Coordinates of C-alpha atoms and ligand atoms in Angstrom, one line a residue:
M198 CA 75.9 86.0 116.4
S199 CA 74.7 86.2 120.0
Y200 CA 77.1 88.4 121.1
W201 CA 75.8 92.2 118.5
P202 CA 73.2 93.9 120.3
S203 CA 70.1 92.6 119.1
Q204 CA 68.7 96.4 118.7
P205 CA 68.0 98.2 116.2
H206 CA 65.6 94.8 114.9
T207 CA 67.9 94.6 111.5
F208 CA 71.5 94.9 113.2
R209 CA 72.0 91.4 113.6
S210 CA 70.8 90.6 110.6
S211 CA 72.6 93.7 108.0
I212 CA 76.0 92.1 110.4
E213 CA 75.5 88.6 109.4
E214 CA 75.5 89.1 105.7
Y215 CA 78.4 91.1 106.2
S216 CA 80.2 89.0 107.5
S217 CA 79.5 86.5 104.9
K218 CA 80.5 88.4 102.0
L219 CA 83.1 89.5 103.7
M220 CA 84.0 85.7 104.1
K221 CA 83.8 85.2 100.0
L222 CA 86.6 88.5 98.8
A223 CA 88.8 87.3 101.6
H224 CA 88.5 83.6 99.9
S225 CA 88.8 85.1 96.6
V226 CA 92.1 87.2 98.1
A227 CA 93.6 84.0 99.3
N228 CA 92.7 82.2 96.4
F229 CA 94.5 84.9 94.0
I230 CA 97.5 85.4 96.5
A231 CA 97.7 81.3 95.9
K232 CA 98.1 81.9 92.2
T233 CA 100.5 85.2 92.6
L234 CA 103.1 82.2 94.8
D235 CA 102.3 79.6 92.6
V236 CA 100.7 77.5 95.3
D237 CA 97.9 75.6 96.0
P238 CA 95.0 77.2 96.9
E239 CA 93.2 74.5 99.5
L240 CA 96.4 76.0 102.0
L241 CA 94.9 79.3 102.1
A242 CA 91.2 77.9 102.4
D243 CA 88.8 79.4 104.6
K244 CA 88.1 76.2 105.9
N245 CA 91.1 76.6 107.8
V246 CA 89.9 80.2 108.8
V247 CA 88.1 82.0 111.5
Q248 CA 86.7 86.1 111.0
F249 CA 86.5 88.4 113.9
V250 CA 85.2 92.1 113.2
G251 CA 85.2 95.1 115.1
M252 CA 84.1 98.8 115.0
N253 CA 85.8 101.3 115.9
Y254 CA 84.7 104.0 116.8
Y255 CA 87.2 107.9 116.6
P256 CA 84.8 110.7 117.8
P257 CA 86.2 114.1 117.0
C258 CA 89.7 116.1 119.4
T259 CA 88.5 119.6 118.5
L260 CA 91.5 121.1 121.2
T261 CA 95.2 119.4 120.7
P262 CA 94.9 116.6 117.3
E263 CA 97.5 116.1 116.8
K264 CA 98.3 115.4 120.1
V265 CA 96.0 112.2 120.3
L266 CA 96.1 109.4 118.8
G267 CA 92.8 106.7 117.6
F268 CA 95.0 103.4 117.0
S269 CA 99.1 103.2 118.7
P270 CA 100.7 101.8 115.1
H271 CA 100.9 98.4 114.9
S272 CA 100.2 95.3 112.3
D273 CA 97.6 93.2 112.3
G274 CA 97.7 89.5 114.6
S275 CA 95.6 88.2 111.0
F276 CA 96.3 86.6 108.0
L277 CA 94.2 89.7 105.8
T278 CA 92.5 92.5 107.3
I279 CA 89.0 93.8 105.1
L280 CA 88.9 97.4 106.2
L281 CA 85.4 98.9 106.1
E282 CA 86.1 103.3 106.6
V283 CA 81.8 103.5 106.8
N284 CA 81.6 107.5 106.3
S285 CA 84.7 108.0 104.6
V286 CA 86.7 110.1 107.3
Q287 CA 90.5 110.1 106.7
G288 CA 92.6 108.4 109.9
L289 CA 94.3 105.7 108.8
Q290 CA 98.0 105.8 108.1
I291 CA 100.4 103.6 106.5
R292 CA 104.2 103.2 107.6
R293 CA 106.4 103.2 104.3
H294 CA 110.4 103.8 104.9
G295 CA 109.9 105.2 108.2
V296 CA 107.0 108.1 107.1
W297 CA 103.6 108.0 107.8
I298 CA 101.2 108.2 104.5
P299 CA 97.2 109.1 105.0
V300 CA 95.2 106.3 103.0
N301 CA 92.0 108.3 101.6
P302 CA 89.1 106.7 102.4
R303 CA 87.1 105.4 99.0
P304 CA 83.6 106.0 99.0
Y305 CA 82.2 102.3 99.4
A306 CA 86.1 100.5 98.7
L307 CA 87.1 98.2 101.1
L308 CA 90.9 97.7 101.7
V309 CA 92.5 94.6 102.3
N310 CA 95.6 94.9 104.7
A311 CA 98.6 92.0 104.6
G312 CA 98.0 91.1 108.4
D313 CA 101.7 88.9 109.9
L314 CA 100.7 85.4 109.0
L315 CA 100.1 86.4 105.5
E316 CA 103.8 87.3 105.9
I317 CA 104.4 84.5 108.2
I318 CA 102.6 82.3 105.1
T319 CA 104.5 84.0 102.0
N320 CA 107.5 83.1 103.9
G321 CA 108.6 87.1 104.3
K322 CA 106.9 87.5 100.4
Y323 CA 103.5 90.0 101.2
K324 CA 104.6 92.5 104.0
S325 CA 102.0 92.9 107.2
I326 CA 101.7 96.6 107.2
E327 CA 102.0 98.4 109.9
H328 CA 99.1 101.6 110.5
R329 CA 97.6 103.6 112.2
V330 CA 94.7 106.0 113.7
T331 CA 95.0 109.9 114.0
I332 CA 92.1 111.3 115.2
N333 CA 90.3 114.5 113.1
A334 CA 89.9 117.9 114.9
H335 CA 85.9 118.3 113.4
N336 CA 84.3 114.7 113.0
E337 CA 84.2 111.7 114.3
R338 CA 85.0 108.7 112.4
L339 CA 83.8 105.0 112.0
S340 CA 85.4 101.4 110.8
I341 CA 84.6 98.0 110.8
S342 CA 87.4 96.1 110.8
A343 CA 86.8 92.2 109.3
F344 CA 89.9 89.9 110.9
H345 CA 90.0 86.5 108.7
V346 CA 92.5 84.4 111.9
P347 CA 93.5 80.6 110.7
K348 CA 91.9 79.0 113.6
Y349 CA 93.7 78.3 116.6
D350 CA 94.9 75.2 116.6
R351 CA 96.1 75.5 113.0
I352 CA 100.1 76.3 112.8
V353 CA 100.7 78.1 110.2
S354 CA 105.1 78.1 108.6
P355 CA 106.7 79.7 104.7
L356 CA 104.9 77.7 102.0
L357 CA 108.1 77.9 99.7
G358 CA 107.7 78.3 95.8
V359 CA 111.4 77.6 94.9
T360 CA 112.8 75.1 96.7
D361 CA 116.4 76.5 97.4
E362 CA 114.2 79.2 98.8
K363 CA 115.8 80.2 102.0
V364 CA 112.9 79.5 104.8
L365 CA 112.8 83.4 107.0
Y366 CA 109.1 82.6 110.0
K367 CA 110.1 79.7 112.2
I368 CA 106.7 77.7 112.4
T369 CA 104.4 78.7 114.4
K370 CA 101.2 78.1 116.0
V371 CA 98.3 80.2 115.6
E372 CA 97.4 79.9 118.9
E373 CA 101.1 80.7 120.8
Y374 CA 101.5 83.6 118.1
S375 CA 97.6 84.9 119.4
R376 CA 98.9 84.5 122.7
L377 CA 102.5 86.1 121.5
Y378 CA 100.5 89.1 119.7
L379 CA 97.9 90.8 122.8
S380 CA 101.1 90.1 125.1
K381 CA 102.3 93.5 123.0
K382 CA 100.6 95.5 123.7
L383 CA 100.1 97.8 120.2
D384 CA 103.8 98.0 119.6
G385 CA 104.6 98.5 115.9
K386 CA 105.5 95.1 114.1
R387 CA 106.8 93.7 117.4
A388 CA 105.7 90.0 117.7
L389 CA 106.6 89.4 114.1
D390 CA 109.9 89.9 114.7
H391 CA 109.5 86.8 117.8
V392 CA 108.7 84.5 114.8
K393 CA 111.7 85.8 112.4
L394 CA 114.9 83.6 112.3
S395 CA 117.8 85.3 112.7
Q396 CA 119.8 86.3 108.9
T397 CA 123.1 84.0 109.3
Ligands
LIG1381 O1 90.3 102.2 112.2 C1 90.9 102.1 110.7 O2 91.2 102.2 109.9 C2 91.4 100.7 111.8 C3 91.4 100.0 112.5 C4 92.9 99.2 112.7 O3 93.8 99.2 112.2 C5 92.3 97.3 113.4 O4 90.6 97.4 113.7 O5 93.1 96.8 113.2
LIG1382 FE1 94.9 97.1 112.4

């Protein structure tokens, strides 16, 4: 918490409260996911998870908004990302079947994104979503991303529900994946391609 500004004086405490509530939310979502896969919820428990919070500010671009991006296409290197679109200005798009689809912000709603590590753990049953952020011609946009990531010294591997299921991803060290992810400079889902097992 000491990294966050101490002014205005309520800032750190608000972030602290927000962050701890989101930690609980991430835990419940992980529990639901564990149920849908029929795996032990402990395997996705939050004692193994750390949270990174980032704030994004996208200024408007009056002249050529269509020529700039606020965030290049990427999938998150997290397990789960919980996003708050603070002032409800549209900008986020997700890629589905090769087409960019705008996500309309809903006031007071949080958006949960599946990240690459969730795709690995679920052996591809939950796909991480490729997304980008466009720039608005008239309005600034603000968002807060909370990334929930397994601790650096952990290993992630597909949790298999049924024994004859084909394993699609390598056993991956979280630390190695984070390095790989950062070296790919937000280029779609490229980091994930490196941990896929070849399908023969
Ligand atoms: O601002 C947004 O809507 C998305 C931000 C994002 O993709 C990220 O922080 O990874
Ligand atoms: Fe993202």
